[in-house]
mmCIF file of C-alpha atoms in Angstrom:
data_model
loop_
_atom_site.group_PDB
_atom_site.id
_atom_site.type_symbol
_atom_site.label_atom_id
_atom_site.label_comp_id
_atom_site.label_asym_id
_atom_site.label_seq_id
_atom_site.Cartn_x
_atom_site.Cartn_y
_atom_site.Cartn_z
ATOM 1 C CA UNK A 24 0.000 0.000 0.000
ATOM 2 C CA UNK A 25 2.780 2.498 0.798
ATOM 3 C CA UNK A 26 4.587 1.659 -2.303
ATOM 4 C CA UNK A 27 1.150 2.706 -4.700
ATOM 5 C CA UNK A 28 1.101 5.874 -2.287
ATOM 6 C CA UNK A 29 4.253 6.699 -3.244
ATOM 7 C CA UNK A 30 4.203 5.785 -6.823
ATOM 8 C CA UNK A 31 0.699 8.128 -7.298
ATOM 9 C CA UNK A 32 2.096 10.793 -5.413
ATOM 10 C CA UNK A 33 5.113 10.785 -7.686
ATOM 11 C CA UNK A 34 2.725 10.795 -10.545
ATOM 12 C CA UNK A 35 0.554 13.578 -9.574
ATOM 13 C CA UNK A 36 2.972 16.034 -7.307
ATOM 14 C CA UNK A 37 4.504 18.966 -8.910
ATOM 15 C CA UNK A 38 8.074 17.445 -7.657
ATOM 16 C CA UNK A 39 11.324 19.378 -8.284
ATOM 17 C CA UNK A 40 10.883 20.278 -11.816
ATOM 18 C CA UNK A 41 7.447 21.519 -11.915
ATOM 19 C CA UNK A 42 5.390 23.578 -14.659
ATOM 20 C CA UNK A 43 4.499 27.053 -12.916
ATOM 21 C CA UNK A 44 1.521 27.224 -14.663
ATOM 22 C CA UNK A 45 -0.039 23.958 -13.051
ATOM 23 C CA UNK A 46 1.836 24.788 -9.141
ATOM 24 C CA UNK A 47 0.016 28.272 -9.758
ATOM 25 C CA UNK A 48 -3.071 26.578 -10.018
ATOM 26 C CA UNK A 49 -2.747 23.961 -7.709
ATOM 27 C CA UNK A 50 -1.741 26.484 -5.019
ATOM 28 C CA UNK A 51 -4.809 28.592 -5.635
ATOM 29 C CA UNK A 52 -7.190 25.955 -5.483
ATOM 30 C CA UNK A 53 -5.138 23.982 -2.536
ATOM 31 C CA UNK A 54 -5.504 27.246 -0.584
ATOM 32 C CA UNK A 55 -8.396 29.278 -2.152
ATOM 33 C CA UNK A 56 -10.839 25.712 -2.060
ATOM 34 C CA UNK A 57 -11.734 25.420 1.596
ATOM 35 C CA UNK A 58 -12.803 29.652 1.104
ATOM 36 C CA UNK A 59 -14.835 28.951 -1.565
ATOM 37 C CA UNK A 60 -16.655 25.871 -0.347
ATOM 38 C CA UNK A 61 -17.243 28.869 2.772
ATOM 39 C CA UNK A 62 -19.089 31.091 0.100
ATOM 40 C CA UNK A 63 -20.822 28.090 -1.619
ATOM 41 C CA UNK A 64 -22.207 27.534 2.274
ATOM 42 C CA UNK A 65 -23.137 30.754 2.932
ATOM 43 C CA UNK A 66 -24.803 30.993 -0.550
ATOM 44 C CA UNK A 67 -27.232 27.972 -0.305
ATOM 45 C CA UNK A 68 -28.178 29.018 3.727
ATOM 46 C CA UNK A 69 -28.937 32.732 1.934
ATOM 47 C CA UNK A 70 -30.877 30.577 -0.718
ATOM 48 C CA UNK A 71 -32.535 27.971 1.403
ATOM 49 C CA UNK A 72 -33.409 29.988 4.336
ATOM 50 C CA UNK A 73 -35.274 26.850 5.909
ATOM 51 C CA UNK A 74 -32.080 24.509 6.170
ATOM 52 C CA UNK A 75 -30.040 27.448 7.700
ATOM 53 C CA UNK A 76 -30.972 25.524 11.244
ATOM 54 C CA UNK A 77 -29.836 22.479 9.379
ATOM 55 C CA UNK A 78 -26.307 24.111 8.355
ATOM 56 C CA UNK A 79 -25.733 25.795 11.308
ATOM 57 C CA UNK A 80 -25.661 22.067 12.775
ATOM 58 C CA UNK A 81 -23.417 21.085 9.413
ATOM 59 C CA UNK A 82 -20.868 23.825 10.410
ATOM 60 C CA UNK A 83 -20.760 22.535 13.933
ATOM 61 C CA UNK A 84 -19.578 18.829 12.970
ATOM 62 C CA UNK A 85 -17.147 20.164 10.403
ATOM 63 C CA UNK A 86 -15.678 21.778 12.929
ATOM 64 C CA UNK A 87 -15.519 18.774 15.074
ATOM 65 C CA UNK A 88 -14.173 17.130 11.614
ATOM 66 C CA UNK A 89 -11.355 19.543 11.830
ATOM 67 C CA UNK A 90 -10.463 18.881 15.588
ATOM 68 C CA UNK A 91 -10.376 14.786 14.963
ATOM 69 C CA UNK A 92 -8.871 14.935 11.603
ATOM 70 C CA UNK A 93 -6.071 17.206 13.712
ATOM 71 C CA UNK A 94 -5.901 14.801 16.709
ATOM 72 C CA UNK A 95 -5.685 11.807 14.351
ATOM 73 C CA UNK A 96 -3.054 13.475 12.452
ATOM 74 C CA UNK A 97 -0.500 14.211 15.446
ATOM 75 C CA UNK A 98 -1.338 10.579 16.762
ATOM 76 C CA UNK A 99 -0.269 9.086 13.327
ATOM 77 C CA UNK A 100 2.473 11.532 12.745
ATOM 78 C CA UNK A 101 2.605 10.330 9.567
ATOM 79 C CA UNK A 102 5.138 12.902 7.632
ATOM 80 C CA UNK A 103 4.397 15.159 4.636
ATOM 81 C CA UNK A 104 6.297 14.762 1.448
ATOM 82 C CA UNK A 105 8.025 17.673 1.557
ATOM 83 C CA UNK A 106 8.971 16.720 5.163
ATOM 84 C CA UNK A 107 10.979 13.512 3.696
ATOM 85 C CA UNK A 108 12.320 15.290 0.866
ATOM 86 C CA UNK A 109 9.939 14.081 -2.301
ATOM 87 C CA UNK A 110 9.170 17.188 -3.129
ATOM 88 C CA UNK A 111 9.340 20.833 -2.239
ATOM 89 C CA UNK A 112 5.950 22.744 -0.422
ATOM 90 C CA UNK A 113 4.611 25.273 -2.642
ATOM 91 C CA UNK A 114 2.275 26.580 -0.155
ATOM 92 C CA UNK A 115 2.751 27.512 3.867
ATOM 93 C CA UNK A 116 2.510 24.855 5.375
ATOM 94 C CA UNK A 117 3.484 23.385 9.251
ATOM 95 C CA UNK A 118 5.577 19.766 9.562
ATOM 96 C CA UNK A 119 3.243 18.080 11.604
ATOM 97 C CA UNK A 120 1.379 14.722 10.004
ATOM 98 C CA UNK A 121 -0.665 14.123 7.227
ATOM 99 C CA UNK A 122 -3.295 11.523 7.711
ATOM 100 C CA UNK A 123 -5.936 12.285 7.479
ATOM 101 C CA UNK A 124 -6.031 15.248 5.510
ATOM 102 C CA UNK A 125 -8.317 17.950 7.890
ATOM 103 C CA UNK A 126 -9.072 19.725 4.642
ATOM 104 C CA UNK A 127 -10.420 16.808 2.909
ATOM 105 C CA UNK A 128 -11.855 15.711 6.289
ATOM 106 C CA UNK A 129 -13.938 18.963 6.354
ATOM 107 C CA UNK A 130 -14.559 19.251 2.835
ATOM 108 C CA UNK A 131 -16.189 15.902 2.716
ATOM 109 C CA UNK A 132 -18.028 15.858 6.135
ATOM 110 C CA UNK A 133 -20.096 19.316 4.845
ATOM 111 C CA UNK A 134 -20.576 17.872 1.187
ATOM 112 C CA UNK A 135 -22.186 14.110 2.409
ATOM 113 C CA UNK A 136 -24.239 15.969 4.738
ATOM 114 C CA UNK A 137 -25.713 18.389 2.246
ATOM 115 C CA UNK A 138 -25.904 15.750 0.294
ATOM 116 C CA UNK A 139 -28.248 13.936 2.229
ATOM 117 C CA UNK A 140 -30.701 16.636 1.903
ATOM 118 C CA UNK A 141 -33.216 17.163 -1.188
ATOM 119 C CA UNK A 142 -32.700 21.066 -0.954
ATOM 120 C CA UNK A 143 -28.948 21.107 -0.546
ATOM 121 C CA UNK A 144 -27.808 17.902 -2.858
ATOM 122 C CA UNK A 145 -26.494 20.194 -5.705
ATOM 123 C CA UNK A 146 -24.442 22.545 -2.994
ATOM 124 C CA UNK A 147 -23.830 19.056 -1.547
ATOM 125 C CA UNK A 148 -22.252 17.199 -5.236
ATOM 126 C CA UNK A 149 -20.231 20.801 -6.135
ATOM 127 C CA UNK A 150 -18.678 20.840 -2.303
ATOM 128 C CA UNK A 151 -17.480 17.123 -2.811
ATOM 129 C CA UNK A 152 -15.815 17.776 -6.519
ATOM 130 C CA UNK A 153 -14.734 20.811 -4.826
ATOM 131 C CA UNK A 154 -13.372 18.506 -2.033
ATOM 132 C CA UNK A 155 -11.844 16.539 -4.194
ATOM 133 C CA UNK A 156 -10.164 19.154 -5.971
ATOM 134 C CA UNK A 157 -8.609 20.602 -3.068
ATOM 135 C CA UNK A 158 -7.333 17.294 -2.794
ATOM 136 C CA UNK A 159 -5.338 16.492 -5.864
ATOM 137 C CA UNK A 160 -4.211 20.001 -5.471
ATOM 138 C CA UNK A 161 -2.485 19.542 -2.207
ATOM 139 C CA UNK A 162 -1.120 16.749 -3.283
ATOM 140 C CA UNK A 163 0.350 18.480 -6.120
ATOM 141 C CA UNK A 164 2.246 21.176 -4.135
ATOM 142 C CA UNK A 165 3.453 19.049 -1.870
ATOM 143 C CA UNK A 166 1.673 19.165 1.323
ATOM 144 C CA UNK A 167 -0.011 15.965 1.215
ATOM 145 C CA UNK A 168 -0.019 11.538 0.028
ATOM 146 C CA UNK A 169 -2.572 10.729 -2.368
ATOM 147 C CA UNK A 170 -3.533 7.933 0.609
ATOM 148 C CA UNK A 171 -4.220 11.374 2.988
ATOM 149 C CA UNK A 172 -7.384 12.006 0.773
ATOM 150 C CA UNK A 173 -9.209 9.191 0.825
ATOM 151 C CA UNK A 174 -8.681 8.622 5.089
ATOM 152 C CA UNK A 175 -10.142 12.181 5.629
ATOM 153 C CA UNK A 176 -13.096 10.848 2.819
ATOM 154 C CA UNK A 177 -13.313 7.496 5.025
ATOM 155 C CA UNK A 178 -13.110 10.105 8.409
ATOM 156 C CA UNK A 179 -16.012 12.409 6.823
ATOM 157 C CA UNK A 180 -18.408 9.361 5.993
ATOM 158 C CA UNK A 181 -17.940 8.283 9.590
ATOM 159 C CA UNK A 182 -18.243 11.523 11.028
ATOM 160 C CA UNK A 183 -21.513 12.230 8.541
ATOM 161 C CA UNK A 184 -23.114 8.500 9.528
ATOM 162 C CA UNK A 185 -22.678 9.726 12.953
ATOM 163 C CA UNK A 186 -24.419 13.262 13.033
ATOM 164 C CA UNK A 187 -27.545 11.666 10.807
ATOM 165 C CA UNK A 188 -28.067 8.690 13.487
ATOM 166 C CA UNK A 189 -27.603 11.331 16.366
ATOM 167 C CA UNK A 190 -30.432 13.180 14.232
ATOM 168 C CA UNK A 191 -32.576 10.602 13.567
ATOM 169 C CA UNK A 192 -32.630 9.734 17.493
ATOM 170 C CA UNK A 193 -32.629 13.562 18.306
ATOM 171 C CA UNK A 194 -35.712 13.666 16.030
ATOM 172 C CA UNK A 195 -37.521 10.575 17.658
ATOM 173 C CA UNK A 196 -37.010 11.857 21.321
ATOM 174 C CA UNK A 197 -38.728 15.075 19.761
ATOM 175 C CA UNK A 198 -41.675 13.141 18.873
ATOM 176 C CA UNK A 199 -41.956 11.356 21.869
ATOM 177 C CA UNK A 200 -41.535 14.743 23.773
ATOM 178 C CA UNK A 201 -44.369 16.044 21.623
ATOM 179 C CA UNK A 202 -46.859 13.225 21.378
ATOM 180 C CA UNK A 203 -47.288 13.035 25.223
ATOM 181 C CA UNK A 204 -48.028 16.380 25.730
#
């Protein structure tokens, strides 16, 4: 498994000879793609004024996303590449680990849970190509293992299984509270 991380990241990172053009890019979107998925959220609560309640509750388990993917990440210690020399960063970025990735983590947390909701599914499917995105552009300056993106994926669908069972038993303790009254 390490040996196919390695050989992707080779195969998609930017490395030591890399085309500006594409590092440009990838840097923008690597840092710019967590800001925009921000404005995409703020957009559909603005649009969908009866889900704001809804996202409010989305914004509260991405941060908790952020805060695991983070505590995972220093218990793994897993290094970055440009912490073992594969390639230089070509963004700021701290030497602490790399799995999972907390931007992938988050990304992918807020896009399953819009997902699972009729009014917020297209906000939802542009937030997880967004996610993605993000992804292959971190990877791409440096910053990140291709393997990094799919454990914060694997985090968010845990993390998004977990806040809809928490609702469904919020909502049913809501209906009991309301039918014996």
């Amino acid at each position: 498994m390490e040996e196919l991380n390695l050989l992707v990241f080779l195969s998609i990172a930017a490395g030591h000879e890399p085309r500006a053009w594409l590092v440009s890019a990838a840097a923008a979107i690597a840092v710019g793609g967590p800001w925009l998925c921000a404005v995409l959220l703020g957009r559909t609560a603005w649009l969908h004024p009866r889900e704001r309640a809804f996202l409010l509750a989305v914004l509260a388990c991405a941060a908790l996303a952020s805060m695991l993917a983070h505590a995972l990440a220093a218990g793994l210690n897993r290094p970055r590449p440009f912490m073992v020399g594969l390639s230089p960063m070509y963004i700021e970025h701290g030497a602490r680990g790399s799995l999972p990735s907390a931007h992938a983590t988050v990304m992918f947390t807020v896009a399953l849970l819009c997902l699972r909701r009729r009014a917020l599914r297209s906000a939802g499917a542009v937030i997880f190509a967004l996610g993605s995105l993000t992804g292959w552009a971190r990877i791409h300056v440096g910053v990140h293992f291709p393997l990094d993106i799919p454990a914060g994926l694997l985090l968010a669908l845990v993390l998004a299984a977990a806040f809809s069972a928490l609702g469904a038993v919020v909502a049913r303790i809501s209906r009991g509270s309301t039918q014996s009254s």
